[in-house]
Coordinates of C-alpha atoms (C1' of nucleotides) in Angstrom, one line a residue:
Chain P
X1 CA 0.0 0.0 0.0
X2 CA 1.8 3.5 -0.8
X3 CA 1.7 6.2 1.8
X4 CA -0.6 9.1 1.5
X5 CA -0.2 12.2 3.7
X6 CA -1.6 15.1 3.1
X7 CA -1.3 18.7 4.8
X8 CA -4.7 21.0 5.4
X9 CA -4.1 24.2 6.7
X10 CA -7.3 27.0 6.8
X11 CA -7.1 30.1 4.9
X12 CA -7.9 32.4 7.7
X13 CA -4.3 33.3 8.4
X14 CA -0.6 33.3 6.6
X15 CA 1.0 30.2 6.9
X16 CA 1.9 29.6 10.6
X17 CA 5.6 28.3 11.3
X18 CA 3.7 25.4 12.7
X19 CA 1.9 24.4 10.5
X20 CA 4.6 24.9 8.2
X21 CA 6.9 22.4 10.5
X22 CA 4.0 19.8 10.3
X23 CA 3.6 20.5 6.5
X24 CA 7.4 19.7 6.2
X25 CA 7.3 16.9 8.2
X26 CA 4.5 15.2 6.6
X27 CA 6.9 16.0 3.0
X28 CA 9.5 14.6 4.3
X29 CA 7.7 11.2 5.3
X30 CA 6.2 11.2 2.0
X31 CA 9.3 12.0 -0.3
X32 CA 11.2 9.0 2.2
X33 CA 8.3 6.4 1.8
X34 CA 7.9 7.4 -2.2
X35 CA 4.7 8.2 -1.3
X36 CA 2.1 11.3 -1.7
X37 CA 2.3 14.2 -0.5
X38 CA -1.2 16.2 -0.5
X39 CA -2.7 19.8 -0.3
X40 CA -6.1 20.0 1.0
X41 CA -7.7 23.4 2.0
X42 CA -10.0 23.2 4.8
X43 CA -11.7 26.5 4.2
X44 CA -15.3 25.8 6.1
X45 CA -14.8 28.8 8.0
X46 CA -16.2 30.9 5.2
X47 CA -16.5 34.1 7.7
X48 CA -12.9 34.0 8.0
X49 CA -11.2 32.4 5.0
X50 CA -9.6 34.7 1.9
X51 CA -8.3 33.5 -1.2
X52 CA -5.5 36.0 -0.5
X53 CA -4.7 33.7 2.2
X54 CA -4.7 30.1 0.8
X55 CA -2.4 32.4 -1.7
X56 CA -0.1 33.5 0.9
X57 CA 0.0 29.6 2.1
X58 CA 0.5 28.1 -1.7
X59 CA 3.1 30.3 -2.0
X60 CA 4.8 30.0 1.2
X61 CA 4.8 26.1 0.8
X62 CA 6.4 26.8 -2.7
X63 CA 8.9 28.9 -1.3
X64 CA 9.9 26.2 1.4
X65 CA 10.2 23.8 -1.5
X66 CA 7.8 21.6 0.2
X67 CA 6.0 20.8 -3.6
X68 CA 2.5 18.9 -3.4
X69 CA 1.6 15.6 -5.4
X70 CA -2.6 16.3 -5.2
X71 CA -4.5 19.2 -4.1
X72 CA -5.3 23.1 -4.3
X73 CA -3.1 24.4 -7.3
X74 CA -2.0 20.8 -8.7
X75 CA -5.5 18.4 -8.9
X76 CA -5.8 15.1 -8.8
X77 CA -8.4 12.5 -8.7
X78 CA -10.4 13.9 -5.9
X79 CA -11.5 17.6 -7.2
X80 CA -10.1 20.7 -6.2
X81 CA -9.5 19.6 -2.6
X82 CA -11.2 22.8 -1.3
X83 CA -13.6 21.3 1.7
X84 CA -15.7 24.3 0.7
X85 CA -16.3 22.4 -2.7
X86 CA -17.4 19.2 -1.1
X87 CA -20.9 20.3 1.3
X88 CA -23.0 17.7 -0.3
X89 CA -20.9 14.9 0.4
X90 CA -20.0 16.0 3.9
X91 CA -24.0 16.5 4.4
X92 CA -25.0 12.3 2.7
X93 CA -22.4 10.7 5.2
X94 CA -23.9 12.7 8.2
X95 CA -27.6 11.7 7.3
X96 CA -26.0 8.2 6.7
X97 CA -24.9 8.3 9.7
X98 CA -28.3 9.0 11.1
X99 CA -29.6 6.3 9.3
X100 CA -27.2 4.0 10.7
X101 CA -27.8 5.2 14.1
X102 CA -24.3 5.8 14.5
X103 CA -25.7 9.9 15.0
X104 CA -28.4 11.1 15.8
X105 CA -30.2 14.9 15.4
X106 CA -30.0 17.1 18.6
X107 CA -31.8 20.4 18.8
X108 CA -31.1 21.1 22.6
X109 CA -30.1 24.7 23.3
X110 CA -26.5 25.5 24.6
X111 CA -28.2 26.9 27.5
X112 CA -29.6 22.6 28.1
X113 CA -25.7 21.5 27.1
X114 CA -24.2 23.8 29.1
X115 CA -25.5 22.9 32.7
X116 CA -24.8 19.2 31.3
X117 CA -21.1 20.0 31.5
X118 CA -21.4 22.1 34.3
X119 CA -23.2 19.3 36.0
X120 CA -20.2 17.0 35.1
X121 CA -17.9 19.5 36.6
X122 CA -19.5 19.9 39.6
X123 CA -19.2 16.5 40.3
X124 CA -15.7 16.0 39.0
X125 CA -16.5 14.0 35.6
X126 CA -14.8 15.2 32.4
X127 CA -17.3 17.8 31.0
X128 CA -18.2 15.4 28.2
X129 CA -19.6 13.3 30.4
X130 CA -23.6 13.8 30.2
X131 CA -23.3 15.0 26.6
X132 CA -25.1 11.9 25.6
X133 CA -28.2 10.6 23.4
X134 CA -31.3 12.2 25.0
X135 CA -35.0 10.9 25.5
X136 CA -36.5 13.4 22.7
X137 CA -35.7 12.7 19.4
X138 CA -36.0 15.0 16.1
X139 CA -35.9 14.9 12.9
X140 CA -33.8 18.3 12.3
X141 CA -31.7 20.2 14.4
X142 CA -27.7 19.6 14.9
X143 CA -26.2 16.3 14.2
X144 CA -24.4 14.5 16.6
X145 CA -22.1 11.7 16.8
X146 CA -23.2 8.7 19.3
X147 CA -20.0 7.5 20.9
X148 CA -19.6 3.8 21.5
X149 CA -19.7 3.3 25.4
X150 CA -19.2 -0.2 25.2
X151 CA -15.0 0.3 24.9
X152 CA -12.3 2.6 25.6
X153 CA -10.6 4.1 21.8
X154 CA -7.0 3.3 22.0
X155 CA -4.8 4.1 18.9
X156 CA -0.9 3.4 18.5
X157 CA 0.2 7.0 18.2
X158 CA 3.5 6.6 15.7
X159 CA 5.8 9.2 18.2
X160 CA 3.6 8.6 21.2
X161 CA 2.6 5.1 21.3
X162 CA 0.0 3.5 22.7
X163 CA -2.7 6.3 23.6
X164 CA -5.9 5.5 25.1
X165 CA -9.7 7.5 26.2
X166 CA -12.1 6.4 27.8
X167 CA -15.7 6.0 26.0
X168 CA -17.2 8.1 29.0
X169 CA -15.0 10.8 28.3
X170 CA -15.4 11.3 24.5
X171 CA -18.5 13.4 24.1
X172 CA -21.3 13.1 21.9
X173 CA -19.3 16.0 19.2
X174 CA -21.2 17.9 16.3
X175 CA -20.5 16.8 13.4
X176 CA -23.0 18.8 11.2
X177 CA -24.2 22.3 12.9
X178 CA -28.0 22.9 12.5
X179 CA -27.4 25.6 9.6
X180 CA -26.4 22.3 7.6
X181 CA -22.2 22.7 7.5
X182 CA -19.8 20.4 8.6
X183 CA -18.1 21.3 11.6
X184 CA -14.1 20.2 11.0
X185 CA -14.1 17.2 12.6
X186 CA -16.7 15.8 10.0
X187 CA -15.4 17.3 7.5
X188 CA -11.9 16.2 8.3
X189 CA -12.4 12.7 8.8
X190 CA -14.4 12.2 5.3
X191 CA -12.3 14.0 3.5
X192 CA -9.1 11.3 5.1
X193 CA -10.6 8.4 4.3
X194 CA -12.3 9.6 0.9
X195 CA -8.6 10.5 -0.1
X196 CA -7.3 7.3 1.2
X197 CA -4.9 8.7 3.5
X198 CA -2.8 6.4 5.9
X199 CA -0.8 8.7 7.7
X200 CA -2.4 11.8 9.7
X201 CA 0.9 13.3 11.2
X202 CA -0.6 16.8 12.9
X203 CA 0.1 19.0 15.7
X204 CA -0.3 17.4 19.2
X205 CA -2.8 20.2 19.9
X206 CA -5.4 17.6 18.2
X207 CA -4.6 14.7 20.7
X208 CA -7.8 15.1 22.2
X209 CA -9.9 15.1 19.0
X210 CA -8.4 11.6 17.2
X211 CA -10.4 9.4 19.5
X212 CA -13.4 11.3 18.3
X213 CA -11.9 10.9 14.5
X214 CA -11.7 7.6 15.2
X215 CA -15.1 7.2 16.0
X216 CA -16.5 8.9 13.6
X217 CA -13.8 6.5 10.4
X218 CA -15.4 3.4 11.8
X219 CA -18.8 4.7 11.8
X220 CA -17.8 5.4 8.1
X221 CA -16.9 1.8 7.6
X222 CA -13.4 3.0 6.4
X223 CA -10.8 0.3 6.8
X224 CA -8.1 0.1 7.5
X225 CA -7.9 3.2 9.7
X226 CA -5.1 5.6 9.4
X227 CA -1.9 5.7 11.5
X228 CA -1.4 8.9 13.6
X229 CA 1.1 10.9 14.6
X230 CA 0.8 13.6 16.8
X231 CA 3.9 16.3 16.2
X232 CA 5.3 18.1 19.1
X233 CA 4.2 21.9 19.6
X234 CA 6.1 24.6 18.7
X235 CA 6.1 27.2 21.9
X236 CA 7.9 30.5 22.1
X237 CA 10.8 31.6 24.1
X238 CA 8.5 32.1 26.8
X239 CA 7.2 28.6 27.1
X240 CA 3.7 29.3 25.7
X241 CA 2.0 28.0 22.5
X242 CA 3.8 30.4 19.6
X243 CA 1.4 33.5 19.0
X244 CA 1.6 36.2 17.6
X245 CA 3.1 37.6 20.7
X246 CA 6.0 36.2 20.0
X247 CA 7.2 38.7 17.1
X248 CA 7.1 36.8 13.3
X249 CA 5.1 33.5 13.4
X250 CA 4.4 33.8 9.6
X251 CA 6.4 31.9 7.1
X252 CA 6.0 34.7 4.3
X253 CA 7.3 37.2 6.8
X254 CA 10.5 34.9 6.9
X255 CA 10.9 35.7 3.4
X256 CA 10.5 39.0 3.2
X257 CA 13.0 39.5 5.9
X258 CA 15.4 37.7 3.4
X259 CA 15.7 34.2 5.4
X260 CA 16.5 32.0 2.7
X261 CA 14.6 28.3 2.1
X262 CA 17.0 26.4 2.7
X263 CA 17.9 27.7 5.9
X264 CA 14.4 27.7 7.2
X265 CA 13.7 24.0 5.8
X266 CA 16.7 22.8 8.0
X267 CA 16.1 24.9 11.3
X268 CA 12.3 23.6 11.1
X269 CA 13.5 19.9 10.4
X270 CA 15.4 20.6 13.4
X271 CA 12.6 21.3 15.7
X272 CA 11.2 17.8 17.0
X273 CA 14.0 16.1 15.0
X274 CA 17.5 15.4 14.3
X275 CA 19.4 13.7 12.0
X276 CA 21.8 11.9 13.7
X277 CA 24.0 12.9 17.0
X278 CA 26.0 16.0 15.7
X279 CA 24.8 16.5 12.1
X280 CA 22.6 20.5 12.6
X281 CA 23.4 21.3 9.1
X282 CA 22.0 18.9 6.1
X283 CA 20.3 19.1 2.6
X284 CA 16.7 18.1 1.6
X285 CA 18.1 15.3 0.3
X286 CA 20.0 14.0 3.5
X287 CA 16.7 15.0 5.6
X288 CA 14.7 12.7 3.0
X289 CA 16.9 9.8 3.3
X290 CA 16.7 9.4 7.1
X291 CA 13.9 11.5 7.9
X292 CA 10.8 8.9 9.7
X293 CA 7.8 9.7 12.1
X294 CA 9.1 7.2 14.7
X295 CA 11.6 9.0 15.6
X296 CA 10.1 12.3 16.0
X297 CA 10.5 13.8 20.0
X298 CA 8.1 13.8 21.8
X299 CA 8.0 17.1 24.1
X300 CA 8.0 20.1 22.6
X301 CA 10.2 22.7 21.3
X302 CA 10.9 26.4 21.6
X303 CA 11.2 28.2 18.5
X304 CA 14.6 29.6 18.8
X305 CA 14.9 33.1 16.3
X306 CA 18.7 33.5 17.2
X307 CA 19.8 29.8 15.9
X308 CA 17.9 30.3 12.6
X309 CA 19.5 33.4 11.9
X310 CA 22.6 31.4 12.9
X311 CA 22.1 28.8 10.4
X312 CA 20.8 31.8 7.8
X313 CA 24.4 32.9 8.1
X314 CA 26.1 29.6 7.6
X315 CA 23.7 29.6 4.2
X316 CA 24.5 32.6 2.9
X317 CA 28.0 32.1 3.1
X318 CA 27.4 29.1 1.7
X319 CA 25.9 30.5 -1.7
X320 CA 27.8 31.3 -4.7
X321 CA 29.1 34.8 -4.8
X322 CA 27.3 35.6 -7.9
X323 CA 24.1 34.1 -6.2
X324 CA 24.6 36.1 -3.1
X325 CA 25.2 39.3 -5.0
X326 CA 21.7 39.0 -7.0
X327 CA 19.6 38.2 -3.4
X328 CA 21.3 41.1 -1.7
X329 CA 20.4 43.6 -4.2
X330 CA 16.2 44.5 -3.7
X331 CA 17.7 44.7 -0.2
X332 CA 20.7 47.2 -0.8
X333 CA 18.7 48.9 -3.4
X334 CA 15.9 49.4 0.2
X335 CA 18.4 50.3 2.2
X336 CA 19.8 52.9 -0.2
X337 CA 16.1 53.7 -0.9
X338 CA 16.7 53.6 -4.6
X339 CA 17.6 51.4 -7.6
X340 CA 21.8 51.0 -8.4
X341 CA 23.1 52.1 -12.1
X342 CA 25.1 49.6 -13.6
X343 CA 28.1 51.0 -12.3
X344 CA 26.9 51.2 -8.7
X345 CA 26.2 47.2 -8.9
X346 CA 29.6 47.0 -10.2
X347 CA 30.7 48.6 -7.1
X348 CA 28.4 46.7 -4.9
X349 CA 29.6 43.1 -6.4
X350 CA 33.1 44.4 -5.9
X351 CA 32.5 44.0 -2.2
X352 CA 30.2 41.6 -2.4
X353 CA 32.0 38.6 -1.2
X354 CA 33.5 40.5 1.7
X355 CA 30.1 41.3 2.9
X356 CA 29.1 38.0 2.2
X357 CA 30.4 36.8 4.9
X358 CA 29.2 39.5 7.4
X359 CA 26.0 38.5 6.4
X360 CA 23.2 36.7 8.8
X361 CA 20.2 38.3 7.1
X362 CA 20.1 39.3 3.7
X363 CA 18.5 43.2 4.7
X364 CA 22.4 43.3 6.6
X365 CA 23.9 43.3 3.2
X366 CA 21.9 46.6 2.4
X367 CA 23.3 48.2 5.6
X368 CA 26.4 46.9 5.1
X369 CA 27.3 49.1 1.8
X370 CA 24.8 52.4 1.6
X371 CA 28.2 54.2 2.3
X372 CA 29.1 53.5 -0.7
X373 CA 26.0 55.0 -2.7
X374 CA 24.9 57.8 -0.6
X375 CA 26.5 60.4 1.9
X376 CA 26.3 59.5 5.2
X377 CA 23.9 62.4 7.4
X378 CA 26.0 62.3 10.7
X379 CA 29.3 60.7 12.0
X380 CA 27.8 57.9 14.5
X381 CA 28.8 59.7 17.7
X382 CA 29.8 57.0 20.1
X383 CA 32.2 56.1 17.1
X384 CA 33.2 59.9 16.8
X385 CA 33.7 60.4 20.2
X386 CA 35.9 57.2 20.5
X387 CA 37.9 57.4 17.4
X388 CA 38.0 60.9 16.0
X389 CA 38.0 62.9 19.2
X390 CA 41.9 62.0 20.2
X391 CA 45.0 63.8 19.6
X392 CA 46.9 63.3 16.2
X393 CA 43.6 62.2 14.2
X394 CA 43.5 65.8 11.7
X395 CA 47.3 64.5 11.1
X396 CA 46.4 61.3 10.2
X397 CA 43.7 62.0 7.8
X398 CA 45.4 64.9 6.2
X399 CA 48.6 62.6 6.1
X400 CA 46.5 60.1 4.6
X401 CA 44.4 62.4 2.0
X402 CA 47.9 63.4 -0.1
X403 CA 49.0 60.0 0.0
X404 CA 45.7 58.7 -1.5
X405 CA 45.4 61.6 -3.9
X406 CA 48.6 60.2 -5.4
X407 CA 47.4 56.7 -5.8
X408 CA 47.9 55.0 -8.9
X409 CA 46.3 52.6 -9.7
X410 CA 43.4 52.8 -7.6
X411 CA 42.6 49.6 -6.1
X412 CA 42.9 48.3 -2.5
X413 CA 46.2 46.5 -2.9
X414 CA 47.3 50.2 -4.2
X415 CA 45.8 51.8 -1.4
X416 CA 46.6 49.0 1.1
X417 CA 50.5 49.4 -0.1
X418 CA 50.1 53.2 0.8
X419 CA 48.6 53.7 3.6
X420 CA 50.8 51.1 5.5
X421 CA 53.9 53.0 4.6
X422 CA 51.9 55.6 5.9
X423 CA 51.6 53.8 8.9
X424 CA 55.3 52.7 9.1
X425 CA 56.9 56.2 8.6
X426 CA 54.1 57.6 11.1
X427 CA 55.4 54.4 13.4
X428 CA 51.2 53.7 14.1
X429 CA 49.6 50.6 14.7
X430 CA 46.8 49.9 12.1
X431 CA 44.3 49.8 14.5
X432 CA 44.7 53.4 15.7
X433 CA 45.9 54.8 12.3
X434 CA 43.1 52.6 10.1
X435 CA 39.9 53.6 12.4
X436 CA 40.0 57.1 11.8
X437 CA 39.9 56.4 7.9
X438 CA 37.0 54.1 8.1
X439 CA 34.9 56.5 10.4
X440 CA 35.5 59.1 7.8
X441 CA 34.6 57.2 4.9
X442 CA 31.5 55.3 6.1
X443 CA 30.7 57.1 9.0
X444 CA 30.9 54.3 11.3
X445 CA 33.7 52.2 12.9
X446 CA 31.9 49.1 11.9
X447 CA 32.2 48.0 7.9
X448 CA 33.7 46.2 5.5
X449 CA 37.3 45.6 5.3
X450 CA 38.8 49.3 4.6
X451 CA 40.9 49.2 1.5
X452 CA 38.5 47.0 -0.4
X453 CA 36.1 49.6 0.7
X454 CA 37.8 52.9 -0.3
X455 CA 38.3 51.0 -3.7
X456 CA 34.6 50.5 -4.3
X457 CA 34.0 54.0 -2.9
X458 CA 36.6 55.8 -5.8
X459 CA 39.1 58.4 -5.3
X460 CA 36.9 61.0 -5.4
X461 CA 34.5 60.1 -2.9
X462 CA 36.9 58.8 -0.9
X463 CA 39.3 61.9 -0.7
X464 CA 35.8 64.3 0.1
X465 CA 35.1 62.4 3.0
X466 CA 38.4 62.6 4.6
X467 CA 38.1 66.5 3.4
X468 CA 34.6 66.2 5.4
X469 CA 35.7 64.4 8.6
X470 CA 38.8 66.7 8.2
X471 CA 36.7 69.9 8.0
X472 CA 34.2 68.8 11.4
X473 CA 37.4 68.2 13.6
X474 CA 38.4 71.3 12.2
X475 CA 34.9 72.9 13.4
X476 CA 34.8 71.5 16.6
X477 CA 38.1 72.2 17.6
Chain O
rG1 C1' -12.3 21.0 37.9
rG2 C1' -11.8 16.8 34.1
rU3 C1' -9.2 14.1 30.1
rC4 C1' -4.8 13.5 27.6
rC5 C1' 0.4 14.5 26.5
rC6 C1' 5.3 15.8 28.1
rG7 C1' 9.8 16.3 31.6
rU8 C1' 18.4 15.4 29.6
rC9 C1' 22.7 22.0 29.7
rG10 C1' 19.0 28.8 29.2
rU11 C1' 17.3 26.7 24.1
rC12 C1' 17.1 22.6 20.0
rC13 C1' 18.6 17.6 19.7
rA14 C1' 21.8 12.7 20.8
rG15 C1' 21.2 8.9 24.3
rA16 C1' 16.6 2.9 23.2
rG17 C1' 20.4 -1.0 31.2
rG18 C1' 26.8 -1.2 31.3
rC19 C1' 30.3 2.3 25.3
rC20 C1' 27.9 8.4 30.1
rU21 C1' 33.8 11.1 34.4
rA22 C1' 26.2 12.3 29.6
rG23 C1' 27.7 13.9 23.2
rG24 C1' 26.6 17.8 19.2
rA25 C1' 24.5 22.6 17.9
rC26 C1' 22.7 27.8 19.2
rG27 C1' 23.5 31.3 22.9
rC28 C1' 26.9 32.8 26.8
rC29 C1' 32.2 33.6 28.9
rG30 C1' 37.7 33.6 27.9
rG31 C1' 41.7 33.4 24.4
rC32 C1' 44.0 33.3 19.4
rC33 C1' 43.8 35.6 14.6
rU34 C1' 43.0 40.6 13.0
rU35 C1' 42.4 47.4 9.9
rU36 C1' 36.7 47.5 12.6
rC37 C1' 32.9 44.0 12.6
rA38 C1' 32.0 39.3 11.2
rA39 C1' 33.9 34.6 10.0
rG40 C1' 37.5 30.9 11.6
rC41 C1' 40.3 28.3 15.4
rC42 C1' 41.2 26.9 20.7
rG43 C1' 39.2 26.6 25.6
rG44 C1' 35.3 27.1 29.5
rA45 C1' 30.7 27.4 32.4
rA46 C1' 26.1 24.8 31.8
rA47 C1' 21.5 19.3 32.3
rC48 C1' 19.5 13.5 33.4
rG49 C1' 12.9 17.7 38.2
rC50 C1' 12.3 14.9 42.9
rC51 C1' 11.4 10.3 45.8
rG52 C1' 11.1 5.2 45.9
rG53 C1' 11.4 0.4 43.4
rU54 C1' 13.5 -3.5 39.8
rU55 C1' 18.7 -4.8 38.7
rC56 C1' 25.3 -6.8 39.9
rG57 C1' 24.5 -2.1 37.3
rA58 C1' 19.4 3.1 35.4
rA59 C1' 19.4 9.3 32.0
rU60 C1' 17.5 4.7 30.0
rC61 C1' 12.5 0.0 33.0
rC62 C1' 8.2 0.5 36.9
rG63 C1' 5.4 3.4 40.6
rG64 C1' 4.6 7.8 43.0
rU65 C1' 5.3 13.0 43.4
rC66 C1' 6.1 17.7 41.6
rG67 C1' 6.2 20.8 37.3
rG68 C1' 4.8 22.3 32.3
rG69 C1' 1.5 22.0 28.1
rA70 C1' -2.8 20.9 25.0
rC71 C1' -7.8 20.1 25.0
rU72 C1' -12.4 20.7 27.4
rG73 C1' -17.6 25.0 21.4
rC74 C1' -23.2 24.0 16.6
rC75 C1' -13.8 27.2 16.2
rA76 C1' -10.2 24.6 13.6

RNA sequence: GGUCCCGUCGUCCAGAGGCCUAGGACGCCGGCCUUUCAAGCCGGAAACGCCGGUUCGAAUCCGGUCGGGACUGCCA
């Protein structure tokens, strides 16, 4: 029998980083078994869901490179895989289910169900407890499911194990609401077993409602039954369920902040998983190859923002310079807050490499260089203060500004063979000679290497900021 | 309150009775390198929640306890 897994996120949101985990988790079982990997949209919520949504999620699942075998985008043999498409059918299995007298119709008011579960409570039952077949019968109304008292539901959870409920605790669940739609887990469990799915590997946050999914696929006569696999939750640094609280918990926002696929794919594989014993960094392909539900943790795991942007660094200096250069440009070209000539790209690839490597997030590149392309408005002043605010600095730069107007060629090892003879007849130490230089030409004691950088800048602009930094120690004495 | 799940460094994982004086990674601290910052290299601090039991031997098995979480809707 070949694997089926399938992914069904709502479209009342971007795609959540948790759902994206589960999304690549159910890939990766799928691409390991050679079996199918399918998109399903479970857009009931009609109030709520957009197409610009399930947009934002087909998108972000692209992005990832988490591709789909069936579903919303791609077909297949079971329709567009929207549940919003599929009313009828969900509304023939619950009145054959009536028929069966596996469910029944309820038309009690939530006032009448709600002292039922506060009659449980009060006498320390689970709240389900009285939520039960009553006397009166209709013919219209809600439709409920009749749980089978008679035994406890126990399923072999694939990275829990054995998990059991009690009958007595499983409530009698809606599983058509009286307006006539399916509530999700109806809809849900049809739409499983229509698709002949075997593996249902979801967040643990639906623990509770298998054994009533259970119920309900062998009231449907669906055998065999898939296996489940309940994923560890993703929680933020604080220890809570990851919100929106917890800063970006959309995937596409992960994009736009120039995280790279790659390096999301493997920080996400690494959140209830591991490859081996020391392995953190690994392709798809590695991930694929050894990648299985069993031996997904158990407990769950804090989203940790500072070890992806760790691993976004080790990815970016990964990439081929030429690669790098062409992702770091929409972000230069924002942080410059225009679009680069094709001789200002010229400049910008000449550095490229060098800020490559300085690189975590792709929007640092743009920070990295707008020296280069536009005047700086003001001297950082804890850098003023602690480079250019000492004895001997105006000697330096002016010492430095006729040696550099003489440069010829102008390149860095040019410059770089200048300025330390500079250095050696003035008997200074490159730290204390370089740093003035670099505050005058970018404004900042922090940037990229300082000869390469005067060589992207030109002679020009380099030599009218020393003038400038010359000129304000000038002014302020 | 009830049901269910979980419990190894701050965090993510490794560990499936002796290979554990518990390993890797992020982060943190110190050092080296160095024109700044990164990167890189070297080193360091840092954990089996607790109590019993089984066993020659337990992080690994069992029980209890404590703690955390999810669910408890005609939401999904």
């Amino acid at each position: 029998m070949t694997v089926r897994l399938r992914v069904a996120p709502s479209p009342t949101g971007h795609l959540h980083v948790g759902t994206a985990r589960a999304a690549l988790f159910n890939w990766l079982y799928a691409r390991h078994t050679g079996g199918s990997f399918i998109l399903r949209i479970d857009d009931t919520d009609r109030e709520r869901s957009t197409v610009e949504f399930e947009e934002d999620i087909l998108d972000s699942l692209r992005w990832l490179g988490l591709d789909w075998d069936e579903g919303v985008g791609v077909g297949g043999p079971h329709g567009d895989y929207r549940q919003s498409s599929r009313y009828d059918r969900y509304r023939e299995a619950a009145s054959s289910l009536v028929e069966s007298g596996a469910a029944y119709y309820d038309n009690r008011t939530a006032e009448e169900l709600e002292a039922l579960r506060q009659r449980a409570v009060a006498e320390k039952l689970h709240p389900a407890h009285y939520i039960r077949r009553p006397e009166e019968t209709w013919a219209d109304g809600a439709i409920r499911m009749s749980v089978p008292q008679e035994e406890a539901v126990v399923f072999e959870d694939l990275v829990r194990g054995r998990v059991s409920f009690e009958a007595r605790d499983i409530d009698d669940f809606v599983i058509l609401r009286s307006d006539g739609t399916p509530t999700y887990h109806l809809a849900s469990t049809v739409d499983d077993v229509d698709y002949g799915i075997t593996h249902v590997a979801r967040g643990e946050d639906l623990l509770p409602s298998t054994p009533k999914h259970i119920v309900l696929t062998r009231a449907l006569g669906a055998a065999p039954e898939p296996e489940y696999a309940h994923l560890p939750l993703l929680f933020g640094t604080d220890g809570k369920k990851l919100s929106k609280r917890h800063g970006a918990t959309s995937l596409s926002l992960y994009r736009d902040e120039g995280y790279l696929p790659d390096a999301v794919f493997n920080y996400l594989s690494l959140l209830g998983w591991s490859i081996d014993g020391d392995r953190t960094i690994f392709s798809r392909d590695e991930a694929i190859a050894s990648f299985d539900l069993v031996d997904v943790s158990r407990n769950p795991a804090v989203f940790d923002p500072d070890k992806l942007a760790w691993l976004n660094g080790e990815y970016i200096r990964a990439m081929d310079p030429v690669d790098f250069a062409r992702s770091a440009r929409l972000h230069v070209e924002g942080a410059v807050g225009r679009s680069l000539d094709e001789g200002e790209w010229a400049r910008f690839e000449a550095v490229a490499p060098l800020v490559q490597e300085r690189t975590r997030l792709l929007p640092e590149a743009g920070d990295q260089v707008v020296f280069l392309f536009e005047d700086f408005a003001e001297y950082d002043p804890v850098a003023w203060d602690k480079v250019m605010a000492k004895a001997g600095v105006a000697g330096i730069l002016s010492s430095a500004r006729d040696r550099l107007a003489t440069v010829d060629p102008w390149e860095a090892g040019t410059v770089e063979a200048t300025l330390r003879g500079m250095l050696e007849e003035m008997g200074l130490g490159a730290a204390k000679g370089l740093q003035p230089l670099r505050v005058a030409i970018t404004g900042s004691s922090v940037s990229p290497p300082l000869f390469e950088s005067m060589s992207a800048l030109g002679r020009e602009k380099t030599l009218q900021r020393v003038d400038r930094a010359i000129g304000q120690l000038a002014g302020t004495g």
